[in-house]
Coordinates of C-alpha atoms in Angstrom, one line a residue:
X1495 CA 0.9 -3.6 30.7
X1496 CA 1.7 -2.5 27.0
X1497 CA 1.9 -5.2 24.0
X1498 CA 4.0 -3.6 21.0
X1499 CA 2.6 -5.0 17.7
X1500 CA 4.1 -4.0 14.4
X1501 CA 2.9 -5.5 11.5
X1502 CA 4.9 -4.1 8.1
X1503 CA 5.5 -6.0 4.7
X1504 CA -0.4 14.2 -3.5
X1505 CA -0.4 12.9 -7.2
X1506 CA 0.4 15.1 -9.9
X1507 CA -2.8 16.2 -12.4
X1508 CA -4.0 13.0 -14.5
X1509 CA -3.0 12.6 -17.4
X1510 CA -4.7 10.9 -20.0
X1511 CA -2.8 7.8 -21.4
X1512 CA -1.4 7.7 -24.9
X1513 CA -2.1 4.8 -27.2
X1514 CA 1.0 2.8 -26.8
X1515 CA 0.4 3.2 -22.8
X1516 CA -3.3 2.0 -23.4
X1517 CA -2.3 -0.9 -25.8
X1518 CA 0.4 -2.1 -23.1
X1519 CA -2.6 -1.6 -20.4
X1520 CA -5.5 -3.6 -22.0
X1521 CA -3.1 -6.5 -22.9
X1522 CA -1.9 -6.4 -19.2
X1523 CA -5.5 -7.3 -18.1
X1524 CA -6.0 -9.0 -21.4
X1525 CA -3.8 -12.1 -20.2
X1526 CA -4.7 -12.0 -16.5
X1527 CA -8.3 -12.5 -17.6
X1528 CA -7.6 -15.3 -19.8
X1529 CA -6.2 -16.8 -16.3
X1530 CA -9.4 -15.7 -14.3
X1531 CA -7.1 -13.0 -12.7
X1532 CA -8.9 -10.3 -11.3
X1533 CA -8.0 -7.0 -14.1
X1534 CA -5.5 -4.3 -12.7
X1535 CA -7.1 -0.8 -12.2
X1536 CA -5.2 2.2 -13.7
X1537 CA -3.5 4.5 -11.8
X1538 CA -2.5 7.5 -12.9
X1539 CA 0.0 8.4 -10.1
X1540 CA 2.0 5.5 -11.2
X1541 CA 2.2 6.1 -14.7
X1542 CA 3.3 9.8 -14.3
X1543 CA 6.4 8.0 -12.1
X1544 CA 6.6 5.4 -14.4
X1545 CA 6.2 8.0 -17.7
X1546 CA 9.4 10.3 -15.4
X1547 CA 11.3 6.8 -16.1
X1548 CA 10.5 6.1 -19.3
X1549 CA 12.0 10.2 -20.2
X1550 CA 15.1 9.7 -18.2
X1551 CA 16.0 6.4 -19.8
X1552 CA 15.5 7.7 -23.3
X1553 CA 17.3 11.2 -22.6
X1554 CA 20.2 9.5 -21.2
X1555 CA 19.5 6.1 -24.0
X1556 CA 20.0 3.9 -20.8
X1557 CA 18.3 0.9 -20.5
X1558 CA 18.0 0.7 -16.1
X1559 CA 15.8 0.6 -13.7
X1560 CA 17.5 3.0 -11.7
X1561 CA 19.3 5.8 -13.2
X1562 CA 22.5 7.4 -11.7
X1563 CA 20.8 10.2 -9.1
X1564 CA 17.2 8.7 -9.6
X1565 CA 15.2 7.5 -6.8
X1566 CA 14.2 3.8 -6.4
X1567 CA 11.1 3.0 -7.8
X1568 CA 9.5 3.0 -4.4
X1569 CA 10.2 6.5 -3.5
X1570 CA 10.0 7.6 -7.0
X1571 CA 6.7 6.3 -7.0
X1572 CA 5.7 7.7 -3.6
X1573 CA 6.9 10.9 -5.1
X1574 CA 4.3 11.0 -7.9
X1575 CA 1.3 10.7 -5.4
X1576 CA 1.0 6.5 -5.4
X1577 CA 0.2 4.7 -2.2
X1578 CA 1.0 1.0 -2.0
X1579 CA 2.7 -2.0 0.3
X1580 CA 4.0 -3.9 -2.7
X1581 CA 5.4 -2.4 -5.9
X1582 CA 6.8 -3.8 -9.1
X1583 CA 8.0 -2.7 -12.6
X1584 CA 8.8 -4.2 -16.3
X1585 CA 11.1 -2.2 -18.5
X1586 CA 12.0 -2.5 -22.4
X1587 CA 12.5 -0.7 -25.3
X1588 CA 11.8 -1.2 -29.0
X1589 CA 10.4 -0.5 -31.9
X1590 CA 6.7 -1.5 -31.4
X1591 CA 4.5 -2.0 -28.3
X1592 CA 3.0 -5.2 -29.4
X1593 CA 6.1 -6.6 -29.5
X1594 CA 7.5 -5.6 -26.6
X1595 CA 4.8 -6.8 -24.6
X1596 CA 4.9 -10.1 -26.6
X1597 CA 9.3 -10.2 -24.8
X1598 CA 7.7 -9.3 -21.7
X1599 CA 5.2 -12.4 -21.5
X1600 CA 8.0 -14.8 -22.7
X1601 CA 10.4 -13.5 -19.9
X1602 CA 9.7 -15.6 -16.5
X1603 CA 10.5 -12.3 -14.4
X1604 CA 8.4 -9.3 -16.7
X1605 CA 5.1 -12.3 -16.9
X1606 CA 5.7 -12.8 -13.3
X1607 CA 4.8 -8.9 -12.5
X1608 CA 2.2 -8.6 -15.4
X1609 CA 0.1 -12.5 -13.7
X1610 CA 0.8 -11.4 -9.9
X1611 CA -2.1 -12.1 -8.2
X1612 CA -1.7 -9.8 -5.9
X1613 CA -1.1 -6.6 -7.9
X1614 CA -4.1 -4.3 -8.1
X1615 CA -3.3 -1.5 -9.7
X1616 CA -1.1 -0.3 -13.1
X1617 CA 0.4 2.6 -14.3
X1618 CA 2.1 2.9 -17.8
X1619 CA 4.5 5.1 -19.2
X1620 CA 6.2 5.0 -22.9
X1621 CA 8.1 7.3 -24.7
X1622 CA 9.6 7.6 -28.3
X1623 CA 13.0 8.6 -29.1
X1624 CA 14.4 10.7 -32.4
X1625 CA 14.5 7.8 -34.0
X1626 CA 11.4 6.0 -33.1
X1627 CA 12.7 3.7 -30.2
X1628 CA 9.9 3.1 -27.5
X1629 CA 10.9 3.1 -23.8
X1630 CA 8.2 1.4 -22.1
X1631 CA 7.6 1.0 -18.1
X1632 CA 5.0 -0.5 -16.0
X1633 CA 4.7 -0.1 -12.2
X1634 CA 2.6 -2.9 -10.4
X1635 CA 1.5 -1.6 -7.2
X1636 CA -0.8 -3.6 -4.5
X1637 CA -2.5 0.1 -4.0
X1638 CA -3.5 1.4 -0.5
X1639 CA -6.2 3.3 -0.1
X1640 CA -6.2 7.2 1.3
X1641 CA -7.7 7.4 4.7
X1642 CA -7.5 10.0 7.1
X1643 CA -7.3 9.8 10.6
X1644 CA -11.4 9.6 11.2
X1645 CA -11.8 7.3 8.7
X1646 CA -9.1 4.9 10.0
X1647 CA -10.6 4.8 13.7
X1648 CA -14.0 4.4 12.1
X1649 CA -12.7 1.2 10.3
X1650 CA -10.9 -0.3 12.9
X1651 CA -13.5 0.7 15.4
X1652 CA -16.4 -1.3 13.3
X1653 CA -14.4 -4.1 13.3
X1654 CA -13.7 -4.4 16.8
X1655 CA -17.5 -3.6 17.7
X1656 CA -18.5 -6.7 15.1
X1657 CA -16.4 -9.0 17.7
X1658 CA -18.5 -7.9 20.6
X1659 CA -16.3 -5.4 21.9
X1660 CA -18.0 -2.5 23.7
X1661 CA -16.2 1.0 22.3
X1662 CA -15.5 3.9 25.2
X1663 CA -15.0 7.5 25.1
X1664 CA -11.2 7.1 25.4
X1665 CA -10.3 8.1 21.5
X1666 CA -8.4 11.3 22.2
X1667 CA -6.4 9.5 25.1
X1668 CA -5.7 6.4 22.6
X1669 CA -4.3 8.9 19.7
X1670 CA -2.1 10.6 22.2
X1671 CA -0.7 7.3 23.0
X1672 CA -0.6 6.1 19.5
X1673 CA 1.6 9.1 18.4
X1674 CA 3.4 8.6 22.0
X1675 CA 3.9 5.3 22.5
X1676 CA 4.1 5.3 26.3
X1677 CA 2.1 4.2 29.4
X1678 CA -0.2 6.8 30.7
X1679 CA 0.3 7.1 34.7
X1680 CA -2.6 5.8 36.9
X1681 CA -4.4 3.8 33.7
X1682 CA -2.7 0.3 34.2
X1683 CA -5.8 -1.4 34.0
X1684 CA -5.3 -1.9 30.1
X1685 CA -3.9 -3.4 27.2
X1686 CA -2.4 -1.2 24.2
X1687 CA -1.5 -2.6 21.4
X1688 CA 0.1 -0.7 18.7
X1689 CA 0.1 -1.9 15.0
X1690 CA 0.9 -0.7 11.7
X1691 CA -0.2 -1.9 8.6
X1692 CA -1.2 -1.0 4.7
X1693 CA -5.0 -2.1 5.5
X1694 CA -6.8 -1.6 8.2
X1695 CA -9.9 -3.4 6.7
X1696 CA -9.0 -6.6 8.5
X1697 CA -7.6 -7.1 12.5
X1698 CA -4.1 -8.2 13.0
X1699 CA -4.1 -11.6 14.2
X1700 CA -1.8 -10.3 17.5
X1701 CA -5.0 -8.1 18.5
X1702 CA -7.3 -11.2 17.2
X1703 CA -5.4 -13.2 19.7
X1704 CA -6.0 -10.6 22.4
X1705 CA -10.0 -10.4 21.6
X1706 CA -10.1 -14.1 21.9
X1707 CA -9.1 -14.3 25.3
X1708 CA -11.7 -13.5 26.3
X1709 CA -10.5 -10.8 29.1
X1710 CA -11.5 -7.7 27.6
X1711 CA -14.8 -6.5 26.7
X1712 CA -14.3 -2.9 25.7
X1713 CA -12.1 -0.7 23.6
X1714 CA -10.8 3.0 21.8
X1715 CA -9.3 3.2 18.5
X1716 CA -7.1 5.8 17.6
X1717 CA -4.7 6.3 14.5
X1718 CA -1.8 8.7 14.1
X1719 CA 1.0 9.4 11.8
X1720 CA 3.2 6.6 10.8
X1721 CA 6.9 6.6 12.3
X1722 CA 9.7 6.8 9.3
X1723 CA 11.0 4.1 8.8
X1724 CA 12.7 4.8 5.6
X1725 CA 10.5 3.2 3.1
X1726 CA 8.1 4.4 0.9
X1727 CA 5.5 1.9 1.4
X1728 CA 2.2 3.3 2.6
X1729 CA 0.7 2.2 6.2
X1730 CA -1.7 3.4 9.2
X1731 CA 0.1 3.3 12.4
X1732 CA -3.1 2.5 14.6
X1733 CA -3.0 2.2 18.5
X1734 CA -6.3 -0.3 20.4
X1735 CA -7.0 0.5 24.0
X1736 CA -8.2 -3.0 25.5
X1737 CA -10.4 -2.4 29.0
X1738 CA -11.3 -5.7 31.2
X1739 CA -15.3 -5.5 31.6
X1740 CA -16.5 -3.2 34.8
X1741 CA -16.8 -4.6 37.5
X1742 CA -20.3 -4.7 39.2
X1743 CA -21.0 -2.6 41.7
X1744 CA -22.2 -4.3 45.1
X1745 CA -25.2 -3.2 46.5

């Protein structure tokens, strides 16, 4: 039998960030401290996407989040190198950045992104015009880490092993089905449950379910390549062979 589980929601170089991005940074993590927020890290993948924003808006003296022929921020971002399930952005311009952040913290919607308690991450862009007009832009991000295939399984796998699962041999025949999806003729003696998801440091409660029934007592992890599914937000498309314990043999 075959459970289907879906659980949903290469940068460019680094560039260092100027002293208006900085100042709109530190007072970012300035207020969510004040709050006992944990600080956002930088990342530089999304302040080249959000620095790409920041240049059209100025060249084209538009004031959007989305430009005519732009990608959305999520692909835009994706674009740049960023990996993340959740994404948000704050946009303003003028003439100082103290002051803009100041707007931004006494606007429900632009305090909202810069307290969210789930953001981890931050990436800054701001540029100045002929006539000294600063277009600022922040991207939020809950950021995903970059795992490859090995690494993935090895997660997963430790996790299932801490729950008293025994892991088998089976990992090439559990990536096949992962990137498959089908039933593999003559193995019905098995559970597989597909998943994907933006962090594979904790179980999906549909597989916790399955390990707390008790009738399986060994697995194989294996991981494959996402399906599209039209979205930029990162994810591990992961596939869990469940076994029911051997049998003893009579003597």
């Amino acid at each position: 039998m075959i459970a289907l589980l879906l659980s949903l929601p290469s940068a460019t170089l680094a560039q260092e960030p100027s002293d208006a991005e900085q100042l709109f940074f530190d007072s970012a993590n300035r207020e969510r401290v004040a709050l006992h927020l944990h600080p956002l890290k930088w990342d530089a993948a999304l302040a080249e996407a959000a620095r790409r924003h920041a240049q059209l808006m100025a060249k084209h003296e538009v004031f959007q989040h989305q430009l005519p022929g732009e990608l959305p921020l999520d692909e835009r971002a994706a674009q740049a190198g960023a990996r993340f399930s959740q994404i948000g952005e704050n946009i303003a311009i003028g003439a100082q950045a103290p002051a803009i952040h100041t707007g931004w913290m006494h606007s429900p919607g632009h305090r909202a992104n810069i307290l969210d308690v789930h953001f981890t991450a931050l990436g800054v862009g701001v540029v100045e015009d002929d006539e000294g007009e600063l277009y600022a832009v922040e991207d939020f991000s809950v950021a995903v880490a970059s795992l490859g295939i090995d690494a993935q399984e090895e997660k997963v796998a430790a996790m299932l092993s801490a729950r008293g699962l025994q892991l088998t041999g089976d990992k090439m025949l559990a990536r096949q089905l992962c990137a498959e999806e089908r039933a593999p003729a003559g193995r019905m003696s098995m559970l597989i449950v597909y998943f994907e998801v933006p962090d594979v440091s904790r179980v999906p409660e549909q597989l916790e379910q399955r390990i707390r029934d008790g009738k399986f007592q060994r697995a194989a992890v294996g991981a494959c390549q996402p399906r599209e599914s039209g979205t930029a937000v990162a994810r591990y498309r992961i596939a869990v062979l469940l076994f029911p314990a051997v049998a003893a043999k009579r003597k």
